[in-house]
mmCIF file with all atom_site columns, C-alpha atoms in Angstrom:
data_model
loop_
_atom_site.group_PDB
_atom_site.id
_atom_site.type_symbol
_atom_site.label_atom_id
_atom_site.label_alt_id
_atom_site.label_comp_id
_atom_site.label_asym_id
_atom_site.label_entity_id
_atom_site.label_seq_id
_atom_site.pdbx_PDB_ins_code
_atom_site.Cartn_x
_atom_site.Cartn_y
_atom_site.Cartn_z
_atom_site.occupancy
_atom_site.B_iso_or_equiv
_atom_site.pdbx_formal_charge
_atom_site.auth_seq_id
_atom_site.auth_comp_id
_atom_site.auth_asym_id
_atom_site.auth_atom_id
_atom_site.pdbx_PDB_model_num
ATOM 1   C CA . MET A 1 1   ? 107.235 91.716  135.241 1.00 0.00 ? 1   MET A CA 1
ATOM 2   C CA . LEU A 1 2   ? 111.012 91.565  135.401 1.00 0.00 ? 2   LEU A CA 1
ATOM 3   C CA . ALA A 1 3   ? 110.904 88.901  132.700 1.00 0.00 ? 3   ALA A CA 1
ATOM 4   C CA . TYR A 1 4   ? 110.287 91.687  130.159 1.00 0.00 ? 4   TYR A CA 1
ATOM 5   C CA . TYR A 1 5   ? 113.216 93.877  131.245 1.00 0.00 ? 5   TYR A CA 1
ATOM 6   C CA . LYS A 1 6   ? 115.744 92.849  128.566 1.00 0.00 ? 6   LYS A CA 1
ATOM 7   C CA . GLU A 1 7   ? 113.253 92.877  125.706 1.00 0.00 ? 7   GLU A CA 1
ATOM 8   C CA . LEU A 1 8   ? 111.994 96.310  126.784 1.00 0.00 ? 8   LEU A CA 1
ATOM 9   C CA . ILE A 1 9   ? 115.542 97.676  126.818 1.00 0.00 ? 9   ILE A CA 1
ATOM 10  C CA . TYR A 1 10  ? 116.105 96.276  123.332 1.00 0.00 ? 10  TYR A CA 1
ATOM 11  C CA . TYR A 1 11  ? 112.791 97.738  122.137 1.00 0.00 ? 11  TYR A CA 1
ATOM 12  C CA . VAL A 1 12  ? 113.519 101.199 123.562 1.00 0.00 ? 12  VAL A CA 1
ATOM 13  C CA . GLN A 1 13  ? 117.134 101.127 122.408 1.00 0.00 ? 13  GLN A CA 1
ATOM 14  C CA . ARG A 1 14  ? 115.941 100.726 118.831 1.00 0.00 ? 14  ARG A CA 1
ATOM 15  C CA . MET A 1 15  ? 113.806 103.858 119.269 1.00 0.00 ? 15  MET A CA 1
ATOM 16  C CA . VAL A 1 16  ? 116.330 106.089 121.036 1.00 0.00 ? 16  VAL A CA 1
ATOM 17  C CA . GLY A 1 17  ? 119.557 104.593 119.700 1.00 0.00 ? 17  GLY A CA 1
ATOM 18  C CA . ASP A 1 18  ? 121.307 104.504 123.088 1.00 0.00 ? 18  ASP A CA 1
ATOM 19  C CA . LYS A 1 19  ? 121.379 101.682 125.630 1.00 0.00 ? 19  LYS A CA 1
ATOM 20  C CA . ASP A 1 20  ? 121.857 103.980 128.646 1.00 0.00 ? 20  ASP A CA 1
ATOM 21  C CA . ASN A 1 21  ? 118.854 106.110 127.691 1.00 0.00 ? 21  ASN A CA 1
ATOM 22  C CA . ALA A 1 22  ? 116.885 102.921 127.042 1.00 0.00 ? 22  ALA A CA 1
ATOM 23  C CA . LYS A 1 23  ? 117.680 101.678 130.548 1.00 0.00 ? 23  LYS A CA 1
ATOM 24  C CA . ASP A 1 24  ? 116.535 105.009 132.012 1.00 0.00 ? 24  ASP A CA 1
ATOM 25  C CA . VAL A 1 25  ? 113.233 104.822 130.121 1.00 0.00 ? 25  VAL A CA 1
ATOM 26  C CA . VAL A 1 26  ? 112.593 101.217 131.184 1.00 0.00 ? 26  VAL A CA 1
ATOM 27  C CA . GLN A 1 27  ? 113.443 102.060 134.788 1.00 0.00 ? 27  GLN A CA 1
ATOM 28  C CA . GLU A 1 28  ? 110.988 104.963 134.697 1.00 0.00 ? 28  GLU A CA 1
ATOM 29  C CA . ALA A 1 29  ? 108.304 102.664 133.285 1.00 0.00 ? 29  ALA A CA 1
ATOM 30  C CA . TYR A 1 30  ? 108.840 100.077 136.018 1.00 0.00 ? 30  TYR A CA 1
ATOM 31  C CA . SER A 1 31  ? 108.680 102.837 138.616 1.00 0.00 ? 31  SER A CA 1
ATOM 32  C CA . ARG A 1 32  ? 105.356 104.043 137.233 1.00 0.00 ? 32  ARG A CA 1
ATOM 33  C CA . VAL A 1 33  ? 103.960 100.502 137.036 1.00 0.00 ? 33  VAL A CA 1
ATOM 34  C CA . ILE A 1 34  ? 104.765 99.886  140.674 1.00 0.00 ? 34  ILE A CA 1
ATOM 35  C CA . HIS A 1 35  ? 102.636 102.881 141.620 1.00 0.00 ? 35  HIS A CA 1
ATOM 36  C CA . VAL A 1 36  ? 99.795  101.931 139.287 1.00 0.00 ? 36  VAL A CA 1
ATOM 37  C CA . ASP A 1 37  ? 100.026 98.249  140.172 1.00 0.00 ? 37  ASP A CA 1
ATOM 38  C CA . ASN A 1 38  ? 99.107  98.962  143.775 1.00 0.00 ? 38  ASN A CA 1
ATOM 39  C CA . LYS A 1 39  ? 95.924  100.780 142.794 1.00 0.00 ? 39  LYS A CA 1
ATOM 40  C CA . THR A 1 40  ? 94.536  98.788  139.882 1.00 0.00 ? 40  THR A CA 1
ATOM 41  C CA . THR A 1 41  ? 94.835  95.426  138.172 1.00 0.00 ? 41  THR A CA 1
ATOM 42  C CA . ILE A 1 42  ? 96.719  95.326  134.885 1.00 0.00 ? 42  ILE A CA 1
ATOM 43  C CA . SER A 1 43  ? 95.495  92.410  132.794 1.00 0.00 ? 43  SER A CA 1
ATOM 44  C CA . ASN A 1 44  ? 98.362  92.343  130.265 1.00 0.00 ? 44  ASN A CA 1
ATOM 45  C CA . LYS A 1 45  ? 101.479 93.672  131.955 1.00 0.00 ? 45  LYS A CA 1
ATOM 46  C CA . ARG A 1 46  ? 103.719 93.117  128.940 1.00 0.00 ? 46  ARG A CA 1
ATOM 47  C CA . ALA A 1 47  ? 101.503 95.168  126.619 1.00 0.00 ? 47  ALA A CA 1
ATOM 48  C CA . TYR A 1 48  ? 101.075 97.790  129.320 1.00 0.00 ? 48  TYR A CA 1
ATOM 49  C CA . LEU A 1 49  ? 104.850 98.105  129.762 1.00 0.00 ? 49  LEU A CA 1
ATOM 50  C CA . TYR A 1 50  ? 105.433 98.371  125.998 1.00 0.00 ? 50  TYR A CA 1
ATOM 51  C CA . LYS A 1 51  ? 102.825 101.097 125.704 1.00 0.00 ? 51  LYS A CA 1
ATOM 52  C CA . MET A 1 52  ? 104.265 102.904 128.707 1.00 0.00 ? 52  MET A CA 1
ATOM 53  C CA . VAL A 1 53  ? 107.883 102.921 127.476 1.00 0.00 ? 53  VAL A CA 1
ATOM 54  C CA . ARG A 1 54  ? 106.704 104.078 124.069 1.00 0.00 ? 54  ARG A CA 1
ATOM 55  C CA . ASN A 1 55  ? 104.781 106.944 125.675 1.00 0.00 ? 55  ASN A CA 1
ATOM 56  C CA . ILE A 1 56  ? 107.762 107.901 127.858 1.00 0.00 ? 56  ILE A CA 1
ATOM 57  C CA . VAL A 1 57  ? 109.973 108.105 124.756 1.00 0.00 ? 57  VAL A CA 1
ATOM 58  C CA . ILE A 1 58  ? 107.376 110.224 122.964 1.00 0.00 ? 58  ILE A CA 1
ATOM 59  C CA . ASP A 1 59  ? 107.055 112.507 126.004 1.00 0.00 ? 59  ASP A CA 1
ATOM 60  C CA . ASP A 1 60  ? 110.848 112.905 126.121 1.00 0.00 ? 60  ASP A CA 1
ATOM 61  C CA . VAL A 1 61  ? 110.950 113.708 122.426 1.00 0.00 ? 61  VAL A CA 1
ATOM 62  C CA . ARG A 1 62  ? 108.201 116.313 122.832 1.00 0.00 ? 62  ARG A CA 1
ATOM 63  C CA . LYS A 1 63  ? 109.975 117.797 125.821 1.00 0.00 ? 63  LYS A CA 1
ATOM 64  C CA . ASN A 1 64  ? 113.280 117.962 123.973 1.00 0.00 ? 64  ASN A CA 1
ATOM 65  C CA . LYS A 1 65  ? 111.663 118.686 120.586 1.00 0.00 ? 65  LYS A CA 1
ATOM 66  C CA . ASN A 1 66  ? 114.032 116.226 118.941 1.00 0.00 ? 66  ASN A CA 1
ATOM 67  C CA . ILE A 1 67  ? 111.829 114.044 116.777 1.00 0.00 ? 67  ILE A CA 1
ATOM 68  C CA . ALA A 1 68  ? 114.824 112.702 114.857 1.00 0.00 ? 68  ALA A CA 1
ATOM 69  C CA . LYS A 1 69  ? 115.645 110.435 117.814 1.00 0.00 ? 69  LYS A CA 1
ATOM 70  C CA . ILE A 1 70  ? 112.768 108.027 117.154 1.00 0.00 ? 70  ILE A CA 1
ATOM 71  C CA . ALA A 1 71  ? 113.621 105.263 114.723 1.00 0.00 ? 71  ALA A CA 1
ATOM 72  C CA . TYR A 1 72  ? 111.110 104.158 112.105 1.00 0.00 ? 72  TYR A CA 1
ATOM 73  C CA . GLU A 1 73  ? 110.895 100.527 113.266 1.00 0.00 ? 73  GLU A CA 1
ATOM 74  C CA . GLU A 1 74  ? 107.755 98.962  114.635 1.00 0.00 ? 74  GLU A CA 1
ATOM 75  C CA . GLU A 1 75  ? 106.177 102.195 115.867 1.00 0.00 ? 75  GLU A CA 1
ATOM 76  C CA . GLN A 1 76  ? 104.503 102.447 112.484 1.00 0.00 ? 76  GLN A CA 1
ATOM 77  C CA . PHE A 1 77  ? 103.026 98.986  112.775 1.00 0.00 ? 77  PHE A CA 1
ATOM 78  C CA . VAL A 1 78  ? 101.784 98.790  116.387 1.00 0.00 ? 78  VAL A CA 1
ATOM 79  C CA . ILE A 1 79  ? 98.010  98.870  116.679 1.00 0.00 ? 79  ILE A CA 1
ATOM 80  C CA . PRO A 1 80  ? 96.928  100.124 120.133 1.00 0.00 ? 80  PRO A CA 1
ATOM 81  C CA . SER A 1 81  ? 94.300  98.081  121.932 1.00 0.00 ? 81  SER A CA 1
ATOM 82  C CA . ASN A 1 82  ? 92.899  100.624 124.409 1.00 0.00 ? 82  ASN A CA 1
ATOM 83  C CA . GLU A 1 83  ? 90.860  102.674 121.952 1.00 0.00 ? 83  GLU A CA 1
ATOM 84  C CA . GLN A 1 84  ? 87.236  103.786 121.887 1.00 0.00 ? 84  GLN A CA 1
ATOM 85  C CA . PRO A 1 85  ? 84.864  101.421 120.000 1.00 0.00 ? 85  PRO A CA 1
ATOM 86  C CA . ASP A 1 86  ? 84.716  103.520 116.826 1.00 0.00 ? 86  ASP A CA 1
ATOM 87  C CA . GLU A 1 87  ? 88.475  104.056 116.883 1.00 0.00 ? 87  GLU A CA 1
ATOM 88  C CA . LEU A 1 88  ? 88.958  100.352 117.497 1.00 0.00 ? 88  LEU A CA 1
ATOM 89  C CA . THR A 1 89  ? 86.910  99.533  114.384 1.00 0.00 ? 89  THR A CA 1
ATOM 90  C CA . VAL A 1 90  ? 89.153  101.793 112.303 1.00 0.00 ? 90  VAL A CA 1
ATOM 91  C CA . GLU A 1 91  ? 92.233  100.197 113.884 1.00 0.00 ? 91  GLU A CA 1
ATOM 92  C CA . ILE A 1 92  ? 90.937  96.686  113.174 1.00 0.00 ? 92  ILE A CA 1
ATOM 93  C CA . ASN A 1 93  ? 90.322  97.620  109.536 1.00 0.00 ? 93  ASN A CA 1
ATOM 94  C CA . THR A 1 94  ? 93.799  99.135  109.326 1.00 0.00 ? 94  THR A CA 1
ATOM 95  C CA . GLN A 1 95  ? 95.271  95.986  110.841 1.00 0.00 ? 95  GLN A CA 1
ATOM 96  C CA . LYS A 1 96  ? 93.447  93.822  108.278 1.00 0.00 ? 96  LYS A CA 1
ATOM 97  C CA . VAL A 1 97  ? 94.772  95.974  105.432 1.00 0.00 ? 97  VAL A CA 1
ATOM 98  C CA . LEU A 1 98  ? 98.268  95.854  106.897 1.00 0.00 ? 98  LEU A CA 1
ATOM 99  C CA . MET A 1 99  ? 98.204  92.080  107.269 1.00 0.00 ? 99  MET A CA 1
ATOM 100 C CA . SER A 1 100 ? 96.921  91.725  103.714 1.00 0.00 ? 100 SER A CA 1
ATOM 101 C CA . ILE A 1 101 ? 99.833  93.828  102.458 1.00 0.00 ? 101 ILE A CA 1
ATOM 102 C CA . VAL A 1 102 ? 102.300 91.792  104.527 1.00 0.00 ? 102 VAL A CA 1
ATOM 103 C CA . GLN A 1 103 ? 100.906 88.542  103.114 1.00 0.00 ? 103 GLN A CA 1
ATOM 104 C CA . ASN A 1 104 ? 101.563 89.801  99.569  1.00 0.00 ? 104 ASN A CA 1
ATOM 105 C CA . LEU A 1 105 ? 105.231 90.630  100.209 1.00 0.00 ? 105 LEU A CA 1
ATOM 106 C CA . PRO A 1 106 ? 107.942 88.488  98.608  1.00 0.00 ? 106 PRO A CA 1
ATOM 107 C CA . THR A 1 107 ? 108.548 85.420  100.792 1.00 0.00 ? 107 THR A CA 1
ATOM 108 C CA . ARG A 1 108 ? 111.985 86.317  102.192 1.00 0.00 ? 108 ARG A CA 1
ATOM 109 C CA . SER A 1 109 ? 111.035 89.949  102.893 1.00 0.00 ? 109 SER A CA 1
ATOM 110 C CA . LYS A 1 110 ? 107.828 88.803  104.546 1.00 0.00 ? 110 LYS A CA 1
ATOM 111 C CA . GLN A 1 111 ? 109.713 86.320  106.736 1.00 0.00 ? 111 GLN A CA 1
ATOM 112 C CA . ALA A 1 112 ? 112.304 88.887  107.827 1.00 0.00 ? 112 ALA A CA 1
ATOM 113 C CA . PHE A 1 113 ? 109.643 91.522  108.494 1.00 0.00 ? 113 PHE A CA 1
ATOM 114 C CA . ILE A 1 114 ? 107.460 89.169  110.560 1.00 0.00 ? 114 ILE A CA 1
ATOM 115 C CA . PHE A 1 115 ? 110.429 87.845  112.543 1.00 0.00 ? 115 PHE A CA 1
ATOM 116 C CA . HIS A 1 116 ? 111.650 91.353  113.308 1.00 0.00 ? 116 HIS A CA 1
ATOM 117 C CA . ILE A 1 117 ? 108.582 93.532  113.704 1.00 0.00 ? 117 ILE A CA 1
ATOM 118 C CA . LEU A 1 118 ? 105.901 91.118  114.848 1.00 0.00 ? 118 LEU A CA 1
ATOM 119 C CA . GLU A 1 119 ? 107.942 88.510  116.711 1.00 0.00 ? 119 GLU A CA 1
ATOM 120 C CA . GLY A 1 120 ? 110.716 90.775  118.014 1.00 0.00 ? 120 GLY A CA 1
ATOM 121 C CA . TYR A 1 121 ? 113.764 88.844  116.823 1.00 0.00 ? 121 TYR A CA 1
ATOM 122 C CA . SER A 1 122 ? 117.029 90.745  116.439 1.00 0.00 ? 122 SER A CA 1
ATOM 123 C CA . ARG A 1 123 ? 118.581 91.071  113.001 1.00 0.00 ? 123 ARG A CA 1
ATOM 124 C CA . LYS A 1 124 ? 121.325 88.671  114.061 1.00 0.00 ? 124 LYS A CA 1
ATOM 125 C CA . GLU A 1 125 ? 118.767 86.063  115.180 1.00 0.00 ? 125 GLU A CA 1
ATOM 126 C CA . ILE A 1 126 ? 116.887 86.445  111.910 1.00 0.00 ? 126 ILE A CA 1
ATOM 127 C CA . ALA A 1 127 ? 120.099 85.994  109.925 1.00 0.00 ? 127 ALA A CA 1
ATOM 128 C CA . LEU A 1 128 ? 120.765 82.735  111.758 1.00 0.00 ? 128 LEU A CA 1
ATOM 129 C CA . LYS A 1 129 ? 117.163 81.509  111.338 1.00 0.00 ? 129 LYS A CA 1
ATOM 130 C CA . MET A 1 130 ? 117.076 82.326  107.639 1.00 0.00 ? 130 MET A CA 1
ATOM 131 C CA . GLY A 1 131 ? 120.670 81.300  106.865 1.00 0.00 ? 131 GLY A CA 1
ATOM 132 C CA . ILE A 1 132 ? 121.613 84.697  105.418 1.00 0.00 ? 132 ILE A CA 1
ATOM 133 C CA . ASN A 1 133 ? 123.892 87.517  106.523 1.00 0.00 ? 133 ASN A CA 1
ATOM 134 C CA . ILE A 1 134 ? 122.738 90.509  108.581 1.00 0.00 ? 134 ILE A CA 1
ATOM 135 C CA . SER A 1 135 ? 123.021 93.003  105.725 1.00 0.00 ? 135 SER A CA 1
ATOM 136 C CA . THR A 1 136 ? 120.652 90.856  103.663 1.00 0.00 ? 136 THR A CA 1
ATOM 137 C CA . VAL A 1 137 ? 118.220 90.801  106.600 1.00 0.00 ? 137 VAL A CA 1
ATOM 138 C CA . ASP A 1 138 ? 118.395 94.618  106.687 1.00 0.00 ? 138 ASP A CA 1
ATOM 139 C CA . LYS A 1 139 ? 117.657 94.761  102.961 1.00 0.00 ? 139 LYS A CA 1
ATOM 140 C CA . HIS A 1 140 ? 114.635 92.474  103.345 1.00 0.00 ? 140 HIS A CA 1
ATOM 141 C CA . ILE A 1 141 ? 113.239 94.478  106.285 1.00 0.00 ? 141 ILE A CA 1
ATOM 142 C CA . THR A 1 142 ? 113.818 97.784  104.497 1.00 0.00 ? 142 THR A CA 1
ATOM 143 C CA . HIS A 1 143 ? 112.215 96.454  101.306 1.00 0.00 ? 143 HIS A CA 1
ATOM 144 C CA . ALA A 1 144 ? 109.185 95.206  103.251 1.00 0.00 ? 144 ALA A CA 1
ATOM 145 C CA . THR A 1 145 ? 108.833 98.472  105.166 1.00 0.00 ? 145 THR A CA 1
ATOM 146 C CA . LEU A 1 146 ? 109.008 100.602 102.022 1.00 0.00 ? 146 LEU A CA 1
ATOM 147 C CA . LYS A 1 147 ? 106.544 98.352  100.191 1.00 0.00 ? 147 LYS A CA 1
ATOM 148 C CA . ILE A 1 148 ? 104.088 98.520  103.113 1.00 0.00 ? 148 ILE A CA 1
ATOM 149 C CA . LYS A 1 149 ? 104.385 102.315 103.340 1.00 0.00 ? 149 LYS A CA 1
ATOM 150 C CA . LYS A 1 150 ? 103.781 102.640 99.602  1.00 0.00 ? 150 LYS A CA 1
ATOM 151 C CA . GLU A 1 151 ? 100.739 100.351 99.694  1.00 0.00 ? 151 GLU A CA 1
ATOM 152 C CA . LEU A 1 152 ? 99.261  102.171 102.701 1.00 0.00 ? 152 LEU A CA 1
ATOM 153 C CA . GLU A 1 153 ? 99.745  105.554 101.032 1.00 0.00 ? 153 GLU A CA 1
ATOM 154 C CA . GLU A 1 154 ? 97.938  104.330 97.913  1.00 0.00 ? 154 GLU A CA 1
ATOM 155 C CA . GLN A 1 155 ? 94.885  103.297 99.923  1.00 0.00 ? 155 GLN A CA 1
#
């Protein structure tokens, strides 16, 4: 489980905008998992940890009533897997629509979006992979995000 520590901090930091707060959230998640882990078996610990840190951030935001702290990033594109059957069907359909929209994006925007949102690469890593500068990566990700939002709103 400790193998996910750095990526969880990075994930949470993008939501809360502060590395110290991100570390606190991840530490809280690990503390909770230790208690749950003794009572039940968790089949996918990585997914469980991601869901838990996300929920801790949301709980903190609700408690502090400061919604502006959550960044737009991948929160809009994560499809939860622990839903009821009818909810899962809706989620699967939404995921299919989302993937269809992603496939129709311009090539460079699609690449940057997939690297960042789906594969978790940093903007710097994407810039190196694609041979472009970081500001261009940001433009591609922003373009893809706006295009996806627009397409989803039209449906």
